[in-house]
């Protein structure tokens, strides 16, 4: 059974290499998105409802896409990545989960193989702006914005706006507090 499933996944992966070049999701009656989502369901671990998968993107089978999330034009998602719900992604975002080994100097790096993959977790309602790069093992907290061109090497707290290389917090959208009943409450940032 696992063998059959693996073959189906491989066939879907091959098919995706074709349908990924259909028109962007807002053109031609959204037919490109319809085909990409259909085939992606046979490749990825999970594709939720209301998902948008843009043209030219690339991802692996251990991807989880939550409901109403999107993968942007020409984005690359490499390895085990979980996108929560309502995740928004600009064009050419790259998410890495694995580095080449580079601890030895007597062996060329291209012959040292790979480090173990470190999954990336993007929480709900995150916006990854154009050309953001997310490095292995990072968790991006709920409601955060990753600015255009940011290189994120460390975890990002919820409701932060981060930018730059290496990315750092430039402002906060709000904060999470716990009320008297022990329930988490999100408070918007007070305007200056
Ligand atoms: C991240 C972003 C959304 C933040 O917008 P914002 O909340 O209006 O932020 P501000 O303009 O108030 O910027 C706050 C500070 O961060 C800096 N900053 C903002 N975005 C930055 C970026 N991408 N890289 C480096 N610095 C950035 C600003 O210069 C400013 O610095 P200062 O406080 O020293 O003046 C926006 O700057 C951005 O990157 N937009 C790109 C949108 C995009 O990629 N769209 C594609 C379609 S999804």
Short mmCIF file of C-alpha atoms and ligand atoms in Angstrom, two decimals:
data_model
loop_
_atom_site.label_atom_id
_atom_site.label_comp_id
_atom_site.label_asym_id
_atom_site.label_seq_id
_atom_site.Cartn_x
_atom_site.Cartn_y
_atom_site.Cartn_z
CA UNK A 1 0.00 0.00 0.00
CA UNK A 2 2.82 2.40 0.93
CA UNK A 3 4.54 1.49 -2.35
CA UNK A 4 1.42 2.37 -4.36
CA UNK A 5 1.02 5.63 -2.45
CA UNK A 6 4.66 6.53 -3.14
CA UNK A 7 4.22 5.87 -6.86
CA UNK A 8 1.06 8.04 -6.91
CA UNK A 9 2.96 10.82 -5.14
CA UNK A 10 5.83 10.61 -7.63
CA UNK A 11 3.42 10.73 -10.60
CA UNK A 12 1.60 13.73 -9.06
CA UNK A 13 4.98 15.43 -8.46
CA UNK A 14 5.84 14.97 -12.15
CA UNK A 15 2.41 16.26 -13.24
CA UNK A 16 2.87 19.29 -10.99
CA UNK A 17 6.02 20.20 -12.96
CA UNK A 18 3.65 20.80 -15.91
CA UNK A 19 0.58 22.38 -14.26
CA UNK A 20 2.73 24.79 -12.30
CA UNK A 21 3.19 26.76 -15.54
CA UNK A 22 -0.56 27.28 -16.09
CA UNK A 23 -1.65 30.96 -15.73
CA UNK A 24 -1.60 32.77 -12.36
CA UNK A 25 -4.49 32.17 -9.96
CA UNK A 26 -6.39 35.38 -10.83
CA UNK A 27 -6.44 34.75 -14.60
CA UNK A 28 -8.31 32.51 -17.07
CA UNK A 29 -11.22 31.70 -14.72
CA UNK A 30 -8.72 30.56 -12.05
CA UNK A 31 -8.24 27.31 -13.98
CA UNK A 32 -4.49 27.30 -13.27
CA UNK A 33 -5.06 27.41 -9.53
CA UNK A 34 -7.73 24.71 -9.77
CA UNK A 35 -5.34 22.27 -11.48
CA UNK A 36 -2.40 23.13 -9.24
CA UNK A 37 -4.42 22.58 -6.06
CA UNK A 38 -5.85 19.33 -7.42
CA UNK A 39 -2.42 17.89 -8.23
CA UNK A 40 -0.81 19.35 -5.08
CA UNK A 41 -3.24 17.28 -2.99
CA UNK A 42 -1.54 14.21 -4.43
CA UNK A 43 1.94 15.51 -3.59
CA UNK A 44 1.82 17.35 -0.26
CA UNK A 45 1.00 15.82 3.15
CA UNK A 46 -2.02 18.06 3.50
CA UNK A 47 -3.66 20.82 1.45
CA UNK A 48 -6.56 22.54 3.22
CA UNK A 49 -9.61 24.19 1.74
CA UNK A 50 -9.58 27.56 -0.02
CA UNK A 51 -5.85 27.29 -0.77
CA UNK A 52 -4.13 29.26 -3.54
CA UNK A 53 -1.06 27.78 -5.24
CA UNK A 54 0.55 30.24 -7.61
CA UNK A 55 2.37 29.56 -10.87
CA UNK A 56 5.99 28.45 -10.95
CA UNK A 57 6.21 27.40 -7.30
CA UNK A 58 8.08 24.38 -6.01
CA UNK A 59 7.52 22.27 -2.87
CA UNK A 60 8.14 18.80 -1.50
CA UNK A 61 5.83 16.07 -0.26
CA UNK A 62 6.27 16.89 3.45
CA UNK A 63 4.43 20.21 3.13
CA UNK A 64 1.30 20.96 5.14
CA UNK A 65 -0.85 23.88 3.92
CA UNK A 66 -3.62 25.04 6.24
CA UNK A 67 -7.00 26.35 5.12
CA UNK A 68 -7.09 29.61 3.12
CA UNK A 69 -3.28 29.85 2.89
CA UNK A 70 -1.34 30.55 -0.28
CA UNK A 71 1.98 29.81 -1.95
CA UNK A 72 3.22 32.80 -3.98
CA UNK A 73 4.49 33.02 -7.56
CA UNK A 74 7.83 31.19 -8.02
CA UNK A 75 8.16 30.44 -4.28
CA UNK A 76 10.38 27.54 -3.20
CA UNK A 77 9.45 25.49 -0.14
CA UNK A 78 12.10 22.86 0.44
CA UNK A 79 11.53 20.06 2.95
CA UNK A 80 9.23 19.70 5.96
CA UNK A 81 7.25 22.92 6.31
CA UNK A 82 3.92 23.59 7.98
CA UNK A 83 1.91 26.61 6.91
CA UNK A 84 -0.93 27.40 9.31
CA UNK A 85 -4.25 28.93 8.24
CA UNK A 86 -4.56 32.24 6.39
CA UNK A 87 -0.83 32.41 5.56
CA UNK A 88 -0.16 34.97 2.80
CA UNK A 89 2.96 34.74 0.63
CA UNK A 90 4.39 37.25 -1.84
CA UNK A 91 6.38 36.20 -4.91
CA UNK A 92 9.74 34.38 -4.73
CA UNK A 93 9.73 33.56 -1.04
CA UNK A 94 12.19 30.76 -0.19
CA UNK A 95 11.89 28.43 2.82
CA UNK A 96 14.89 26.19 3.58
CA UNK A 97 14.87 23.34 6.08
CA UNK A 98 18.29 21.77 5.51
CA UNK A 99 21.94 22.84 5.17
CA UNK A 100 24.84 21.11 3.45
CA UNK A 101 27.29 19.63 5.96
CA UNK A 102 30.35 21.83 6.22
CA UNK A 103 32.09 20.72 9.44
CA UNK A 104 35.10 19.06 7.70
CA UNK A 105 37.73 20.98 5.77
CA UNK A 106 39.50 17.92 4.28
CA UNK A 107 36.45 16.87 2.24
CA UNK A 108 34.76 19.11 -0.34
CA UNK A 109 31.45 20.39 1.03
CA UNK A 110 29.61 19.00 -1.99
CA UNK A 111 30.68 15.50 -0.83
CA UNK A 112 29.77 15.88 2.84
CA UNK A 113 26.05 15.31 2.40
CA UNK A 114 23.30 17.10 4.25
CA UNK A 115 22.57 17.96 7.87
CA UNK A 116 19.34 16.60 9.26
CA UNK A 117 16.29 18.58 8.13
CA UNK A 118 14.92 21.06 10.68
CA UNK A 119 11.23 21.71 10.02
CA UNK A 120 9.93 25.26 9.61
CA UNK A 121 6.61 26.25 11.18
CA UNK A 122 4.65 29.26 10.00
CA UNK A 123 1.74 29.98 12.36
CA UNK A 124 -1.71 31.28 11.36
CA UNK A 125 -2.23 34.65 9.69
CA UNK A 126 1.41 35.31 8.79
CA UNK A 127 2.38 37.48 5.78
CA UNK A 128 5.66 36.57 4.09
CA UNK A 129 6.49 39.53 1.84
CA UNK A 130 8.26 39.31 -1.51
CA UNK A 131 11.64 37.52 -1.55
CA UNK A 132 11.72 36.78 2.18
CA UNK A 133 14.06 33.88 2.99
CA UNK A 134 13.31 31.60 5.96
CA UNK A 135 16.16 29.43 7.26
CA UNK A 136 15.99 25.90 8.77
CA UNK A 137 14.28 25.34 12.11
CA UNK A 138 12.58 28.73 12.33
CA UNK A 139 9.10 29.22 13.80
CA UNK A 140 7.19 32.33 12.84
CA UNK A 141 4.58 33.32 15.40
CA UNK A 142 0.95 34.01 14.62
CA UNK A 143 0.03 37.32 13.01
CA UNK A 144 3.59 38.31 12.10
CA UNK A 145 4.83 40.07 8.97
CA UNK A 146 8.16 39.20 7.37
CA UNK A 147 9.31 42.22 5.34
CA UNK A 148 10.40 42.10 1.71
CA UNK A 149 13.90 40.63 1.34
CA UNK A 150 14.23 39.70 5.02
CA UNK A 151 16.47 36.76 5.93
CA UNK A 152 14.97 35.07 8.98
CA UNK A 153 17.40 32.93 10.96
CA UNK A 154 15.68 32.94 14.39
CA UNK A 155 12.16 32.42 15.73
CA UNK A 156 9.81 35.39 15.35
CA UNK A 157 7.45 36.30 18.22
CA UNK A 158 3.71 36.53 17.49
CA UNK A 159 2.39 39.78 15.96
CA UNK A 160 5.86 41.14 15.11
CA UNK A 161 6.96 42.94 11.96
CA UNK A 162 10.51 41.86 11.10
CA UNK A 163 12.83 43.11 8.35
CA UNK A 164 16.46 43.10 7.21
CA UNK A 165 19.33 40.63 7.04
CA UNK A 166 19.52 39.11 9.60
CA UNK A 167 15.88 39.91 10.26
CA UNK A 168 15.03 41.78 13.45
CA UNK A 169 11.80 43.14 14.91
CA UNK A 170 11.06 46.64 13.57
CA UNK A 171 7.66 46.96 15.21
CA UNK A 172 4.85 45.06 16.85
CA UNK A 173 1.28 44.68 15.60
CA UNK A 174 -0.08 43.79 19.02
CA UNK A 175 0.47 41.60 22.04
CA UNK A 176 -0.92 38.42 23.51
CA UNK A 177 -2.06 38.60 27.15
CA UNK A 178 -3.90 36.12 29.36
CA UNK A 179 -7.18 37.34 30.94
CA UNK A 180 -8.58 36.47 34.39
CA UNK A 181 -10.16 33.27 33.01
CA UNK A 182 -6.82 32.11 31.64
CA UNK A 183 -7.84 32.74 28.04
CA UNK A 184 -5.34 34.28 25.60
CA UNK A 185 -6.41 37.70 24.36
CA UNK A 186 -4.82 39.59 21.47
CA UNK A 187 -4.58 43.34 21.91
CA UNK A 188 -3.84 45.57 18.93
CA UNK A 189 -0.87 47.92 19.26
CA UNK A 190 -1.97 51.34 20.51
CA UNK A 191 -1.45 53.98 17.84
CA UNK A 192 1.19 56.63 18.37
C1 LIG B 1 7.12 44.72 6.09
C2 LIG B 1 6.22 45.83 5.58
C3 LIG B 1 4.84 45.28 5.21
C4 LIG B 1 6.09 46.80 6.76
O1 LIG B 1 5.28 47.88 6.41
P1 LIG B 1 4.93 48.97 7.55
O2 LIG B 1 4.22 48.31 8.68
O3 LIG B 1 4.23 50.09 6.87
O4 LIG B 1 6.38 49.40 8.11
P2 LIG B 1 7.09 50.81 8.10
O5 LIG B 1 7.13 51.37 6.73
O6 LIG B 1 6.45 51.62 9.18
O7 LIG B 1 8.58 50.42 8.51
C5 LIG B 1 9.02 50.30 9.85
C6 LIG B 1 10.54 50.33 9.84
O8 LIG B 1 11.03 49.15 9.22
C7 LIG B 1 11.82 49.42 8.06
N1 LIG B 1 11.45 48.46 7.03
C8 LIG B 1 10.19 48.17 6.61
N2 LIG B 1 10.22 47.20 5.68
C9 LIG B 1 11.50 46.88 5.50
C10 LIG B 1 12.15 45.92 4.65
N3 LIG B 1 11.46 45.13 3.85
N4 LIG B 1 13.49 45.82 4.75
C11 LIG B 1 14.20 46.62 5.60
N5 LIG B 1 13.63 47.54 6.42
C12 LIG B 1 12.29 47.66 6.36
C13 LIG B 1 11.41 50.85 7.68
O9 LIG B 1 12.44 51.52 6.98
C14 LIG B 1 11.14 51.46 9.02
O10 LIG B 1 12.38 51.79 9.64
P3 LIG B 1 12.50 53.08 10.62
O11 LIG B 1 11.60 52.78 11.80
O12 LIG B 1 13.96 53.06 10.97
O13 LIG B 1 12.06 54.24 9.83
C15 LIG B 1 6.77 46.54 4.33
O14 LIG B 1 7.81 47.43 4.64
C16 LIG B 1 7.23 45.58 3.23
O15 LIG B 1 8.30 44.96 3.28
N6 LIG B 1 6.37 45.46 2.21
C17 LIG B 1 6.61 44.59 1.07
C18 LIG B 1 5.27 44.13 0.54
C19 LIG B 1 5.40 43.01 -0.46
O16 LIG B 1 6.35 42.27 -0.52
N7 LIG B 1 4.40 42.90 -1.26
C20 LIG B 1 4.35 41.87 -2.29
C21 LIG B 1 3.02 41.31 -2.43
S1 LIG B 1 2.57 40.24 -1.07
#
